[in-house]
CSV table of C-alpha atoms in Angstrom, one decimal:
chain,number,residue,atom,x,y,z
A,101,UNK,CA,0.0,0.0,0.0
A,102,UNK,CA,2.7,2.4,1.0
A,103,UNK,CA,4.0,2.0,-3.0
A,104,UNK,CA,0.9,2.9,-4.1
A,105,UNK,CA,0.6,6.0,-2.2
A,106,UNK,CA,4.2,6.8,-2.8
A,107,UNK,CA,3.2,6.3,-6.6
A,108,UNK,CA,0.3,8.9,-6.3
A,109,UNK,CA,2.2,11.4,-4.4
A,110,UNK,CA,4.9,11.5,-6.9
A,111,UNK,CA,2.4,11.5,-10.1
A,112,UNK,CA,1.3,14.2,-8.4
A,113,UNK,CA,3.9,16.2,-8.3
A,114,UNK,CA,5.1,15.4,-11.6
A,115,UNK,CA,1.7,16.8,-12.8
A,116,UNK,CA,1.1,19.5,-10.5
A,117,UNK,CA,1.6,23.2,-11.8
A,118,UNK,CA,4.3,23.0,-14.6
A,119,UNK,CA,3.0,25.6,-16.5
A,120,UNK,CA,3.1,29.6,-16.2
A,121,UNK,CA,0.4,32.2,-15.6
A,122,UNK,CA,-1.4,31.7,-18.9
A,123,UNK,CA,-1.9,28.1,-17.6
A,124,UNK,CA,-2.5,28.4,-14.6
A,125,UNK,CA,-5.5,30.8,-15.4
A,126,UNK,CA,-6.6,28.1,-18.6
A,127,UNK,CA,-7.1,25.8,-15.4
A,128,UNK,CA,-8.9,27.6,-13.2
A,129,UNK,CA,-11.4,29.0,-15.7
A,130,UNK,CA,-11.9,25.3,-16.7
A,131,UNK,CA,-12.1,24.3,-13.2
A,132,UNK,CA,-14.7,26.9,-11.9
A,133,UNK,CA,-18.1,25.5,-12.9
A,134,UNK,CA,-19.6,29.7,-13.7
A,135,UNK,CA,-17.2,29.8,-16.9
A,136,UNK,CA,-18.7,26.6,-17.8
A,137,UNK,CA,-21.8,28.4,-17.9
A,138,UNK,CA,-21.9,29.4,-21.9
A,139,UNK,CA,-20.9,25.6,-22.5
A,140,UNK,CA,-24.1,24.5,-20.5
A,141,UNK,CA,-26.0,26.5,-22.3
A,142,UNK,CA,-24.9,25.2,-26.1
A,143,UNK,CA,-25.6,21.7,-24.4
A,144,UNK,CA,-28.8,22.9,-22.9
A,145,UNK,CA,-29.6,23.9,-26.7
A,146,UNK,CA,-29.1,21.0,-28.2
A,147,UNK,CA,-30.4,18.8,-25.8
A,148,UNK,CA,-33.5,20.6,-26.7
A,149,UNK,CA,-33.1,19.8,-30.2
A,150,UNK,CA,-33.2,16.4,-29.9
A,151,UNK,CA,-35.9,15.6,-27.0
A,152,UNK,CA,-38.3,18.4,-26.8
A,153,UNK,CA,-39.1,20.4,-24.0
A,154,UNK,CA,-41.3,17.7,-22.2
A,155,UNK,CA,-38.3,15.2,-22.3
A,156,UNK,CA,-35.7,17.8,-21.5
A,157,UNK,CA,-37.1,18.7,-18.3
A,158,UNK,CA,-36.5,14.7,-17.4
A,159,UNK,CA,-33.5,15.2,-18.8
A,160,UNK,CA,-32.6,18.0,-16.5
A,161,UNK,CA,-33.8,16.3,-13.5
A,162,UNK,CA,-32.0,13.0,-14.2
A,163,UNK,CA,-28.7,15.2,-14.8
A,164,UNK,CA,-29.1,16.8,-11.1
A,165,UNK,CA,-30.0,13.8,-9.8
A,166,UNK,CA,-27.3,12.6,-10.8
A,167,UNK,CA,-25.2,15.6,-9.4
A,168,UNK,CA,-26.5,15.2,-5.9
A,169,UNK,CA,-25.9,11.5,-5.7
A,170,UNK,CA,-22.2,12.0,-7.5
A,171,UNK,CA,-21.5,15.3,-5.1
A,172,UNK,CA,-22.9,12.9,-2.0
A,173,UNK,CA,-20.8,10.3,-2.3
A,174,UNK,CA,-17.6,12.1,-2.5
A,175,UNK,CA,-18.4,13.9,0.6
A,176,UNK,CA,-19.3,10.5,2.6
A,177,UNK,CA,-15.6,9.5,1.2
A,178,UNK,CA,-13.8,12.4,1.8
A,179,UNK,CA,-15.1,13.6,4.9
A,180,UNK,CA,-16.2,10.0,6.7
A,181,UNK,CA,-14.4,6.9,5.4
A,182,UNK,CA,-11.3,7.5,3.9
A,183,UNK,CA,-9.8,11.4,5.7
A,184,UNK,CA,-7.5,11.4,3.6
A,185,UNK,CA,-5.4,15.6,3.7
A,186,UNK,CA,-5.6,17.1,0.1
A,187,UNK,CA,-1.9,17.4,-1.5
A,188,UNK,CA,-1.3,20.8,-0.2
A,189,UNK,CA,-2.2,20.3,3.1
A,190,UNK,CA,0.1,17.3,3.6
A,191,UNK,CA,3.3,17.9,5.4
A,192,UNK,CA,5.5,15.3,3.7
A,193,UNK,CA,4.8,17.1,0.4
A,194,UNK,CA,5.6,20.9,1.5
A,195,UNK,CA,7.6,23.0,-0.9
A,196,UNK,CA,6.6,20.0,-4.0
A,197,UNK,CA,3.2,21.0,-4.1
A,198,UNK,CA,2.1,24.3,-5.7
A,199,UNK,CA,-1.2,25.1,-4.9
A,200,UNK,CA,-2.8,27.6,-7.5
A,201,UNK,CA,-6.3,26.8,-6.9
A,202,UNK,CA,-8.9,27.4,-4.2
A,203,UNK,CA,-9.6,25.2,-1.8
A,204,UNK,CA,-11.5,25.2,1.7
A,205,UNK,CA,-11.4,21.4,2.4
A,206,UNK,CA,-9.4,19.9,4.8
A,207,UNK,CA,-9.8,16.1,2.6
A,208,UNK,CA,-9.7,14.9,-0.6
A,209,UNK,CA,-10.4,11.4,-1.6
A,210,UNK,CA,-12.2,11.4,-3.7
A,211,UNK,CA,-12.7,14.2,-5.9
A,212,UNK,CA,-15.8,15.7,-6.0
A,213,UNK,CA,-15.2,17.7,-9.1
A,214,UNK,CA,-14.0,15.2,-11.2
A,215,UNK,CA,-17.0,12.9,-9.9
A,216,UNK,CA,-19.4,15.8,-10.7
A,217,UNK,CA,-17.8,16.6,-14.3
A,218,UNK,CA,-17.4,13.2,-15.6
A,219,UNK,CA,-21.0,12.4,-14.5
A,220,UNK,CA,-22.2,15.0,-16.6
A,221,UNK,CA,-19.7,14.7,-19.2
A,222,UNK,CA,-20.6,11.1,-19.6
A,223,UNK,CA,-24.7,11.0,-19.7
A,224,UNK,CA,-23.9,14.0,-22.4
A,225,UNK,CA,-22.0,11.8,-23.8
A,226,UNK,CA,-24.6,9.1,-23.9
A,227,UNK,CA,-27.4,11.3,-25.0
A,228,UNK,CA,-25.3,12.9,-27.9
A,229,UNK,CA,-23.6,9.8,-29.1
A,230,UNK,CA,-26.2,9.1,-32.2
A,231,UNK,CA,-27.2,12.3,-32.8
A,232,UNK,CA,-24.4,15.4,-32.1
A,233,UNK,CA,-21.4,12.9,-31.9
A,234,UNK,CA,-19.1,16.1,-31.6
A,235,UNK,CA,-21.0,17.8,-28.9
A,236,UNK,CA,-20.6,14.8,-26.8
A,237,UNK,CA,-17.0,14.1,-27.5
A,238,UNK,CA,-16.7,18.2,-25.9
A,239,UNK,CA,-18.4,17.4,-23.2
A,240,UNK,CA,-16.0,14.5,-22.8
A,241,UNK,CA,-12.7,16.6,-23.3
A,242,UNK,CA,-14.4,19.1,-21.1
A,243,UNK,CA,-15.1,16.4,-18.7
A,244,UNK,CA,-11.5,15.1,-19.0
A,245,UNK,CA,-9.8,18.7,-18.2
A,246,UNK,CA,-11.9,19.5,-15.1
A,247,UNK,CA,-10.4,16.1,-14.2
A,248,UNK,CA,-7.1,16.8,-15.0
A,249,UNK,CA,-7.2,20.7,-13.7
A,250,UNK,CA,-7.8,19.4,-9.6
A,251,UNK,CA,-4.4,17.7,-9.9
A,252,UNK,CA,-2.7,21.2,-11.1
A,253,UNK,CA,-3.8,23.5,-9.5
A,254,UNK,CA,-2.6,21.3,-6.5
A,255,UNK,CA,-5.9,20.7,-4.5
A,256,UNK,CA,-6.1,16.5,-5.6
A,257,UNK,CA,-3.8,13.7,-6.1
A,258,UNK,CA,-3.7,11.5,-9.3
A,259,UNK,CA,-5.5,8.7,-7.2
A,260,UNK,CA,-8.7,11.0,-5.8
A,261,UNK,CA,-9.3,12.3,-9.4
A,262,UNK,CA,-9.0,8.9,-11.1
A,263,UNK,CA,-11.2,7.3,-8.4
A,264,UNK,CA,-13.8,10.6,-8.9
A,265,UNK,CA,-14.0,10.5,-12.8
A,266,UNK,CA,-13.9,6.4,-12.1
A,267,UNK,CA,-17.1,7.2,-10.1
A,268,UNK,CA,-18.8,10.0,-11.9
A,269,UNK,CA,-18.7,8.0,-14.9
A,270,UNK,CA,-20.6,5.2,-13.6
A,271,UNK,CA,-23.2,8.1,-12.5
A,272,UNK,CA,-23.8,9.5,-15.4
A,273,UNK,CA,-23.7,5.9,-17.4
A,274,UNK,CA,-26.0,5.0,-14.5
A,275,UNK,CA,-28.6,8.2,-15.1
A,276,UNK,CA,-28.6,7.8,-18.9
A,277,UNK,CA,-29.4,3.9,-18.4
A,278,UNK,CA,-32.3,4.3,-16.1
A,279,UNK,CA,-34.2,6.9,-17.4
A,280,UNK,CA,-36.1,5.7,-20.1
A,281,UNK,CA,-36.9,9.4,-21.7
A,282,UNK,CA,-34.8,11.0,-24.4
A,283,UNK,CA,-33.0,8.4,-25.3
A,284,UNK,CA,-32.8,7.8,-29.0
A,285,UNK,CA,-35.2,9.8,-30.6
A,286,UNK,CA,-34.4,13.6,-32.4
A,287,UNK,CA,-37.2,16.1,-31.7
A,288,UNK,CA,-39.1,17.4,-34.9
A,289,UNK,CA,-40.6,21.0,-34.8
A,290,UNK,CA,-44.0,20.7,-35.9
């Protein structure tokens, strides 16, 4: 066990802030869920498109739904059964982490964020698949970057955003699956 952890902490590292100001801003505009908000929109759109506005609603209340249950369970991890002191609050890694984002948490495993963004990402992805293939492959690269950004800006390890999009992902598979609206049909103005 003590590799493993020794393997995360120095992925970590190794993919923690390399970058310079430009990138460091890229990240934390991706990371913060407001500049997102254009993005939601264009998905809000075309979600429209190809349900309707009866099946969009379901849509929208699968997708928080999905949210709560993603956001949930990273909390009962974080902050009951794992404990587990986010990279920059860890006093072994002082001086190797550079924390450029904002964080109020004292834990991190798992990552909420990524658990949040890949569960949207992937029921996107899901519900776009047959019909706006290159909308859901953004909302997959966009998924993947929120992922990515916790780990630079210094706030996750490697392991607690793996573990977060390993569980969003199985959220937002799970919310596309079980909701039987929307699914394959394209909505046709009348």
């Amino acid at each position: 066990m003590n590799d493993i952890k020794q393997i995360d902490w120095d992925l970590t590292v190794i993919l923690n802030d390399w970058g310079n100001d430009q990138v460091d801003l890229f990240f934390n505009v991706v990371t913060h869920k407001f500049y997102a908000i254009p993005l939601y929109l264009v998905f809000l759109y075309f979600l429209y498109k190809k349900m309707g506005w009866r099946n969009l609603l379901i849509a929208l209340i699968t997708i928080a739904l999905v949210i709560a249950a993603s956001d949930q369970l990273a909390n009962l991890f974080k902050k009951t059964l794992v404990l587990r002191l986010r990279p920059f609050r860890e006093p072994a890694l002082e001086g190797l982490i550079s924390k450029v984002g904002k964080s109020g948490g004292r834990y991190g495993f798992y990552s909420g964020h990524a658990s949040n963004a890949m569960a949207v990402a992937v029921y996107l992805w899901f519900q776009f698949k047959n019909h706006f293939k290159w909308l859901g492959i953004i909302a997959l690269i966009w998924g993947i970057l929120v992922v990515y950004s916790r780990v630079y800006l210094g706030v996750h390890y490697l392991g607690d955003v793996l573990m977060g999009g390993f569980m969003g992902s199985l959220l937002g598979y799970a919310g596309y699956h079980f909701v039987p609206y929307g699914k394959d049909e394209v909505h046709r103005e009348s």
